XYZ file of C-alpha atoms in Angstrom:
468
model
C 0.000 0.000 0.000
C 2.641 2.667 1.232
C 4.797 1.830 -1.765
C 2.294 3.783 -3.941
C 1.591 6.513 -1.570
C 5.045 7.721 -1.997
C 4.850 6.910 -5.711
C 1.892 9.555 -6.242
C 3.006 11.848 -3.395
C 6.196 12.481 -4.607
C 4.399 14.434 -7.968
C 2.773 17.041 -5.170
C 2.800 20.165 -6.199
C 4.553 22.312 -3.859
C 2.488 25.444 -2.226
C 3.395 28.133 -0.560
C 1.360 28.148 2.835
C 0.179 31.144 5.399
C 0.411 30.083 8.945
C -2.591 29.288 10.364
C -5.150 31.393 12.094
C -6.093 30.033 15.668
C -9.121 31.932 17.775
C -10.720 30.799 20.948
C -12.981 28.080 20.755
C -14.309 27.315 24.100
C -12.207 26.783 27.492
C -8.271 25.694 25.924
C -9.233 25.232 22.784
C -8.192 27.257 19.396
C -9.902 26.354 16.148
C -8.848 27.280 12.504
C -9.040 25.896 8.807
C -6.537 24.722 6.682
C -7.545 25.568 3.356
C -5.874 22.412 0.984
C -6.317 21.604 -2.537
C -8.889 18.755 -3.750
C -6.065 17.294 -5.849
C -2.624 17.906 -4.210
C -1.109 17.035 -7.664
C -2.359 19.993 -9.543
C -1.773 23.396 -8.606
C -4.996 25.021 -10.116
C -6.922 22.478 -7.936
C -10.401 23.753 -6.461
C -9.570 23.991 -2.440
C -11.294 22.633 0.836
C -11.006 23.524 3.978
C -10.123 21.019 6.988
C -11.492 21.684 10.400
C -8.497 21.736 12.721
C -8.231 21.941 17.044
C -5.022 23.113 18.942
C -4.377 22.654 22.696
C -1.788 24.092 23.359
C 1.063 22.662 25.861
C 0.416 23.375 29.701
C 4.144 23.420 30.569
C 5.855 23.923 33.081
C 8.409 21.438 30.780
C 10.023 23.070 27.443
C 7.759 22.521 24.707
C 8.444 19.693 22.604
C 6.483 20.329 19.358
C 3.008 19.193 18.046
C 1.107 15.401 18.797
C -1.385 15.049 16.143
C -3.895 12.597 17.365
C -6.154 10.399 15.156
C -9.472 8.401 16.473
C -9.993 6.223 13.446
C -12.825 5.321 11.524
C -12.061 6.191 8.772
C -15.145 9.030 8.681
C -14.682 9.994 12.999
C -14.648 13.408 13.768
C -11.216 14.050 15.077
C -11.831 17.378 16.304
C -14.538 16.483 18.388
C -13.193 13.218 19.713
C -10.281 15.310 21.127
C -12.590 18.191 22.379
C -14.387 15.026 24.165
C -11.278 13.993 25.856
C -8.296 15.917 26.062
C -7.568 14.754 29.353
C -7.363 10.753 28.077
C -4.079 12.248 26.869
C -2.781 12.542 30.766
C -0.549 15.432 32.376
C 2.776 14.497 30.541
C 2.129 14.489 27.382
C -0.569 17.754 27.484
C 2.305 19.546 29.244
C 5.156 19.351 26.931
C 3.139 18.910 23.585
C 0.324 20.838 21.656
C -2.425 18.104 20.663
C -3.238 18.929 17.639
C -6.533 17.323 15.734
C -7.997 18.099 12.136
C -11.186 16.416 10.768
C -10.255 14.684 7.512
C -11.282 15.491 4.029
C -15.037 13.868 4.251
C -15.862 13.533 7.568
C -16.545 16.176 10.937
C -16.782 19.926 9.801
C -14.070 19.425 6.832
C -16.349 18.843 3.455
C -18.270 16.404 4.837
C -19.808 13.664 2.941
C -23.728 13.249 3.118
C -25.678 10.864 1.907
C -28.009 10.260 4.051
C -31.237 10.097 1.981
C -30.031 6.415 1.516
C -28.654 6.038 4.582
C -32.221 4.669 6.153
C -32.708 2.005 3.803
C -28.665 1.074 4.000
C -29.229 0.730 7.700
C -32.125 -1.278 7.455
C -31.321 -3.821 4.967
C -31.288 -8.026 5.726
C -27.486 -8.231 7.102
C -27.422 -11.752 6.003
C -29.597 -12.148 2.741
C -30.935 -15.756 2.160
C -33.253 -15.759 -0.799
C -32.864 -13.926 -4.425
C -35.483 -10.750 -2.876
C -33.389 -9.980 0.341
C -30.517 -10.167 -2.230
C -31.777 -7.712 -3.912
C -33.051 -5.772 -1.913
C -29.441 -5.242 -0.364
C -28.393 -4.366 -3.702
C -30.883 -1.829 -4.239
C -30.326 -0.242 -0.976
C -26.234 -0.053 -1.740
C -26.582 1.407 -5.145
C -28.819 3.653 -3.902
C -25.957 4.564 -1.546
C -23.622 4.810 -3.748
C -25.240 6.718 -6.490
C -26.551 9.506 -4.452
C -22.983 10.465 -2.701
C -22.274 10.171 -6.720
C -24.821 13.023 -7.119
C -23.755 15.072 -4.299
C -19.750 14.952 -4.218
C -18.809 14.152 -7.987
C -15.784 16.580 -7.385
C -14.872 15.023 -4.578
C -15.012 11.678 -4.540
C -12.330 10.949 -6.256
C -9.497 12.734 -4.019
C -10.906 10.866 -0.691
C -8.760 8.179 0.515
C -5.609 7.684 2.734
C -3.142 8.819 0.208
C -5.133 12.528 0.226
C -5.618 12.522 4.079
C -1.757 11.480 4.449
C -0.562 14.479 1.922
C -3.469 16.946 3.663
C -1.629 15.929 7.286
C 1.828 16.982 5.771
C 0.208 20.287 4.632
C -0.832 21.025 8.159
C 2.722 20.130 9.361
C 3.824 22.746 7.145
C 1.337 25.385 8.104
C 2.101 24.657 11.458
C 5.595 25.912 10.905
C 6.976 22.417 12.044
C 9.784 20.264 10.917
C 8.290 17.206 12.301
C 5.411 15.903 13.946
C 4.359 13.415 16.735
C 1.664 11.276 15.999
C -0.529 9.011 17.733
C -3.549 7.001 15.803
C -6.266 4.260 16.952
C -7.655 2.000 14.625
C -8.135 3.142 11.216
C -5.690 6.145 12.724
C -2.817 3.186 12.475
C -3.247 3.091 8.764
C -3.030 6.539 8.427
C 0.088 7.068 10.383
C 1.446 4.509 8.599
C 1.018 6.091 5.212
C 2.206 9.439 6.282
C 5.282 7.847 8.167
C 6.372 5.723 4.887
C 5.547 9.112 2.788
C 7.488 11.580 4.802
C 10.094 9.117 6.853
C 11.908 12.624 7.578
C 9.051 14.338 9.643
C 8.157 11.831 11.857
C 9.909 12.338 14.854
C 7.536 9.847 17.010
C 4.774 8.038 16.477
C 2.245 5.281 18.038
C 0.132 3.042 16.509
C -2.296 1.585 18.424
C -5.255 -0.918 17.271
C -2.869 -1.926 14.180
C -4.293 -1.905 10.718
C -1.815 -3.096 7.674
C -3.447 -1.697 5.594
C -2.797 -3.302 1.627
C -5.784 -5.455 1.805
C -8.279 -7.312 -0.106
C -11.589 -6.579 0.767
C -12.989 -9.974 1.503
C -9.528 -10.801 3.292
C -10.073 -7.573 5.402
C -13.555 -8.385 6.051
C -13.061 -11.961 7.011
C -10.257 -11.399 9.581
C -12.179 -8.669 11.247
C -15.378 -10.983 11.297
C -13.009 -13.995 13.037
C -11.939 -11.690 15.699
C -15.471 -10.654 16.155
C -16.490 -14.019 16.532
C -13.632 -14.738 19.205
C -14.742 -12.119 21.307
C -18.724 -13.420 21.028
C -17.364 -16.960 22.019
C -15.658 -15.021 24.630
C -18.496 -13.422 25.747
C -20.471 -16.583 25.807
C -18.076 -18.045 28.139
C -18.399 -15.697 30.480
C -22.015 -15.674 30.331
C -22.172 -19.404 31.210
C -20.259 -18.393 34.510
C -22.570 -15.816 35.209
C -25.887 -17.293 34.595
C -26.616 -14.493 31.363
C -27.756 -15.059 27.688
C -25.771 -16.192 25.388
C -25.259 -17.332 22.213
C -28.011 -19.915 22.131
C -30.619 -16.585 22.906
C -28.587 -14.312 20.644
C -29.542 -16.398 17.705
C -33.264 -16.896 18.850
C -33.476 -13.330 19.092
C -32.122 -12.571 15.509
C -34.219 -15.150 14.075
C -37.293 -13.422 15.345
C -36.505 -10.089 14.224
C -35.732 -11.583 11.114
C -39.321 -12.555 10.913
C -40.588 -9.550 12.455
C -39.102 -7.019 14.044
C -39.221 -5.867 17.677
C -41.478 -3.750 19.596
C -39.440 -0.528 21.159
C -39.371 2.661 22.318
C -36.559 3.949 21.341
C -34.652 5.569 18.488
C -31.930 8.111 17.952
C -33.393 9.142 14.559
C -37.038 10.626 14.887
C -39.808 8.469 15.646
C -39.199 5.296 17.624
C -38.752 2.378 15.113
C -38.947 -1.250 16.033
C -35.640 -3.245 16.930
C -34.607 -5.329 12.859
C -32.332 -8.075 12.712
C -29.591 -5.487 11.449
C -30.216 -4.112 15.014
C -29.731 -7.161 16.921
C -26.585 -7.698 14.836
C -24.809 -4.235 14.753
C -26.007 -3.824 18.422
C -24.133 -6.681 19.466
C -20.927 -6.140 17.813
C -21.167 -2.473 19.546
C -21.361 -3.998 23.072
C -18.659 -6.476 22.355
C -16.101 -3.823 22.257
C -16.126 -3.498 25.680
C -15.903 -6.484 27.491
C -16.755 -4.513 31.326
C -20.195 -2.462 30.813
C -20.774 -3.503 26.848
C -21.323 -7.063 28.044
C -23.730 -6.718 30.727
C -25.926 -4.294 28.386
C -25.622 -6.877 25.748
C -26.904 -9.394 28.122
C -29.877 -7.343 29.337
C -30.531 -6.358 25.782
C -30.886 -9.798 25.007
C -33.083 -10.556 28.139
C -35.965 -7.744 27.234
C -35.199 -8.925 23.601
C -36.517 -11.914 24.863
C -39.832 -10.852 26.207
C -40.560 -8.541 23.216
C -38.899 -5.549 23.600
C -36.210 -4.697 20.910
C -35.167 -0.901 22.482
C -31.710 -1.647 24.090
C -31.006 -3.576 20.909
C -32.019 0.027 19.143
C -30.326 1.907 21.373
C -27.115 -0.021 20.995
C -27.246 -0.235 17.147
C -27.880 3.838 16.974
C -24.599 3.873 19.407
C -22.381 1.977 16.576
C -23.456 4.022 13.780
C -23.745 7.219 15.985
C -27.014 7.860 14.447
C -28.140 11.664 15.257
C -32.244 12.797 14.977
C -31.421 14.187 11.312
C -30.599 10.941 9.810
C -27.023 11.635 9.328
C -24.213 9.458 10.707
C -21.566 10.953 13.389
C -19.721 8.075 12.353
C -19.804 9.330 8.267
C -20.407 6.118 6.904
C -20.384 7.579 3.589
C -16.404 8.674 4.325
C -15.955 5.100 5.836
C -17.773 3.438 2.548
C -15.355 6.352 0.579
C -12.143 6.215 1.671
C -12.169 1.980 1.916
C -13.820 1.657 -1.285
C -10.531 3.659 -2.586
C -8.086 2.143 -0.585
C -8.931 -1.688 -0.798
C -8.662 -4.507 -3.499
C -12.496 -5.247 -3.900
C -14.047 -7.702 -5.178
C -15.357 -7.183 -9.248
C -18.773 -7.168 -8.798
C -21.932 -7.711 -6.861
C -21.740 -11.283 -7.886
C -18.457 -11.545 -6.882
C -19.221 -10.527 -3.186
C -21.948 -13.059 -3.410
C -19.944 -15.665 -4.444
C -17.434 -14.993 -1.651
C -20.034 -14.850 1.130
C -20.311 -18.966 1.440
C -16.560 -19.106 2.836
C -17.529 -15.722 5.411
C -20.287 -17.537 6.606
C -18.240 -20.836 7.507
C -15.433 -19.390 9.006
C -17.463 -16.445 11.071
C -21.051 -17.615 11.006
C -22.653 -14.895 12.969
C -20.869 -11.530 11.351
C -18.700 -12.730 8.368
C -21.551 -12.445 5.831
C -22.980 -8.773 7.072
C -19.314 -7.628 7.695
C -18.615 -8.293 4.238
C -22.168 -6.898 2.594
C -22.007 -3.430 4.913
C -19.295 -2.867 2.131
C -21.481 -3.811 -0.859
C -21.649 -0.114 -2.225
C -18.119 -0.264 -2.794
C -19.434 -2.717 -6.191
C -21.849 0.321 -7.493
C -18.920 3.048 -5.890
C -18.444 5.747 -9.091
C -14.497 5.750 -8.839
C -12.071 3.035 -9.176
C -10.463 1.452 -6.800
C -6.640 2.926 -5.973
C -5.365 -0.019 -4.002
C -2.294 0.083 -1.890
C 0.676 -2.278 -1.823
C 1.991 -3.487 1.392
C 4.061 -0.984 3.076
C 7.868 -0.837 2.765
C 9.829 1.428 5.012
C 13.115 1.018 6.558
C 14.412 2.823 9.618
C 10.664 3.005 11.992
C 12.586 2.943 15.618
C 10.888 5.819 16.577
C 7.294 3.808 15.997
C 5.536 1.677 18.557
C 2.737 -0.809 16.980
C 0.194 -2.075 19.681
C -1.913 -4.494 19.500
C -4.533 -6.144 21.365
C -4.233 -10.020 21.758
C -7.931 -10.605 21.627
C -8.958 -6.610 20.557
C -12.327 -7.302 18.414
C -11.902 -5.250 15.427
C -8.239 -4.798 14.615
C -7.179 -8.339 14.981
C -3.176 -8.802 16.287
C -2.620 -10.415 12.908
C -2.749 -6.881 11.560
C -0.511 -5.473 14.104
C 2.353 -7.996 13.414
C 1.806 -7.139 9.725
C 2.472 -3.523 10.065
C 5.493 -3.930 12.198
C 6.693 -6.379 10.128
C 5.972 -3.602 7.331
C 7.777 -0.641 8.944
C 11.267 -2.355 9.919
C 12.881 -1.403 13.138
C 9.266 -0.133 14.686
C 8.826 -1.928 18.465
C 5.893 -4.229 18.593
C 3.740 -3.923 22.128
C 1.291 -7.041 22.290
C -1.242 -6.607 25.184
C -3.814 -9.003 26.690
C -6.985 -7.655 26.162
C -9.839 -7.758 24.453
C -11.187 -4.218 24.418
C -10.785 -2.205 20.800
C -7.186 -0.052 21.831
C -5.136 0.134 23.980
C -4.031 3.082 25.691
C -5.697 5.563 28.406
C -8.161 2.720 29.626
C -6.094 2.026 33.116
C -3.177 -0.299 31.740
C -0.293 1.419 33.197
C 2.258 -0.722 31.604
C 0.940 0.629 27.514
C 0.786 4.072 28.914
C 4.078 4.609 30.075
C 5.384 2.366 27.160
C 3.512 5.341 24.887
C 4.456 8.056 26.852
C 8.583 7.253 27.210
C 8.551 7.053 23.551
C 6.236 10.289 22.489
C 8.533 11.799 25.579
C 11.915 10.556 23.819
C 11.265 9.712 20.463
C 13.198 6.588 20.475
C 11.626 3.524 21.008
C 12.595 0.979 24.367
C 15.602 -0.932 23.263
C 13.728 -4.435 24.383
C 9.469 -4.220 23.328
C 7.964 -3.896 26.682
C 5.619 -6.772 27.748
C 2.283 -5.707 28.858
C -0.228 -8.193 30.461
């Protein structure tokens, strides 16, 4: 993947670029806009502008420069999730650093995708389609996706992806006034990093990578691994629902099968009217409680128990959480940018038939997720631009990266964190026993002083750290 990043990067059309403009935002915060061009290759290119959130270092320590931080997604609002929580980010690093966050191109206040006439019906359809209707009825649904955010954003569509977001973050670097940058990036943030580290090797100066994605994928690959380590942490929760006398599995699939057939009384929605609790509900809810292994499992377990007497709300409630549904219809989680930016970066499959055809192996290997894992990408087959696929990273040199990854994390399987270190040679590898999504600021004080000495340092431990 990172191979061609710096391939097509290194045509960028240099620009000349003011400093920025911070003002007050609200209690330490500074906003501004980075105005960039849609296509960093051409130097008559239209221009967006990207939402972007200082706070600036506390002291009393000597500044050390700028930590860009990066939630993931792909399609998260970056400036809000570090307006949420810019404490996570603990007194050492807030006092010697300015965290620095800018939405990218797509997604949060920076030329947002939105689709979300279609989004509705993409929501709603069968996640795992049996007969030739619910088949295509999930095609209708994801070419209806597809072809309005063709409507809307035929300029820029086809400048959102990694590679843009990667030359976009360099931009900022520059308008920063800084030589190099910090970085740390969860999730789909990993992938990110990673491109902008094997772009610009000279302006990292440290970075973190946490939730590991290696990112040169095929699509059916990518969705099948995620859909196994889903799996492992449903059997996971299962086990620990034997032990403490809770629904499991056994109910789970009851409870899907019935909303398959008809859907669930409830009271609750986060998009206008209440709506009742559909088996894409049940599913999506569950894989949002599964994340966290403390609170998501007990709400997944009384989910399922009201599921069982009729009422589908917590299910609704849960599945709204995942998507970030808002009263308006749109998405806080920009599913359009999500469908975008993977659509662009991933081998995909040929065709509609061809994800059909490769839904039979999904289903064996991860029978409760692999199949609607696979088909919540199915607009990628009716997407308007080609596919720009990535191959695997090379890069040389990465001692002043740390990959983490979670043992059992449920969405970015350890697989993918052995990948990308593998990828970026020299970069220090921190495994970690758990099976919540990420790693550090959730208590583990072994991951965050292994992240903090190197952000601190910039050079990574000479032995990888060993964190239960």
């Amino acid at each position: 993947m990172l191979g061609l990043i710096s391939a097509c990067l290194a045509q960028l059309v240099p620009r000349v670029r003011a400093p920025l403009e911070f003002r007050a935002c609200g209690e330490a915060f500074e906003c501004a806009e980075l105005r960039v061009p849609i296509d960093h290759e051409r130097a008559d290119s239209e221009e967006i502008a990207l939402a972007v959130l200082r706070v600036r270092a506390t002291g009393p320590g000597e500044r050390i420069g700028v930590l860009f931080v990066n939630p993931g997604g792909p399609g998260l609002s970056a400036v809000d999730y570090l307006r949420a929580g810019a404490s996570r980010y603990g007194v050492a690093l807030r006092e010697r650093f300015d965290l620095i966050a800018f939405d990218t191109r797509g997604s949060g206040a920076s030329a947002p995708l939105d689709c979300r006439e279609s989004l509705a019906a993409y929501f709603a359809q069968d996640p795992t389609p049996e007969t030739d209707a619910e088949w295509q009825s999930a095609l209708d649904a994801s070419r209806a996706l597809a072809d309005e955010c063709a409507r809307k954003h035929a300029g820029l569509l086809p400048f959102i992806g990694t590679r843009e977001s990667a030359a976009d973050l360099d931009a900022l670097r520059e308008a920063l006034g800084e030589q190099r940058i910090s970085y740390l990036g969860f999730s789909y943030g990993t992938a990110l990093g990673a491109s902008y580290a094997a772009t610009f090797p000279a302006r990292v100066r440290a970075m973190v990578l946490d939730g590991a994605i290696e990112p040169s994928f095929e699509l059916t690959v990518f969705a099948r691994e995620q859909a196994i380590a889903v799996e492992g942490a449903l059997t996971a929760y299962d086990d620990a629902a034997a032990e403490k006398g809770w629904n499991g599995i056994a109910v789970l699939e009851a409870v899907f099968a019935r909303a398959e057939e008809t859907p669930l009384a409830s009271g609750a929605s986060s998009v206008g009217e209440p709506r009742a609790a559909r088996s894409s509900d049940i599913l999506y809810g569950s894989v949002e409680a599964l994340t966290d292994p403390d609170e998501g499992w007990r709400e997944l377990a009384l989910a399922l128990g009201a599921a069982q007497a009729g009422d589908g709300s917590r299910f609704v409630s849960l599945s709204d959480r995942y998507f970030q549904r808002r009263s308006d219809g749109s998405s806080g989680l920009r599913v359009e940018t999500q469908l975008g930016v993977l659509c662009a970066d991933l081998h995909r499959p040929a065709s509609a038939q061809a994800f059909r055809d490769a839904l039979p192996e999904l289903e064996r290997e991860a029978p409760h997720i692999g199949v609607a894992n696979l088909l919540s990408h199915l607009p990628c087959a009716f997407w308007p631009e080609p596919a720009r696929p990535f191959e695997p990273p090379r890069m040389a040199g990465a001692g002043n990266i740390l990959v983490i990854a979670g043992r059992a994390d449920p969405l970015t399987p350890h697989v993918w964190g052995e990948r990308l270190s593998a990828a970026l040679r020299g970069s220090t590898l921190l495994g970690v026993d758990t099976r919540e999504h990420t790693a550090y600021g959730r208590g583990r004080e072994c991951v965050d002083q292994a992240v903090v000495a190197l952000l601190l340092s910039g050079e990574a431990p000479a032995t990888a750290p060993v964190c239960p």
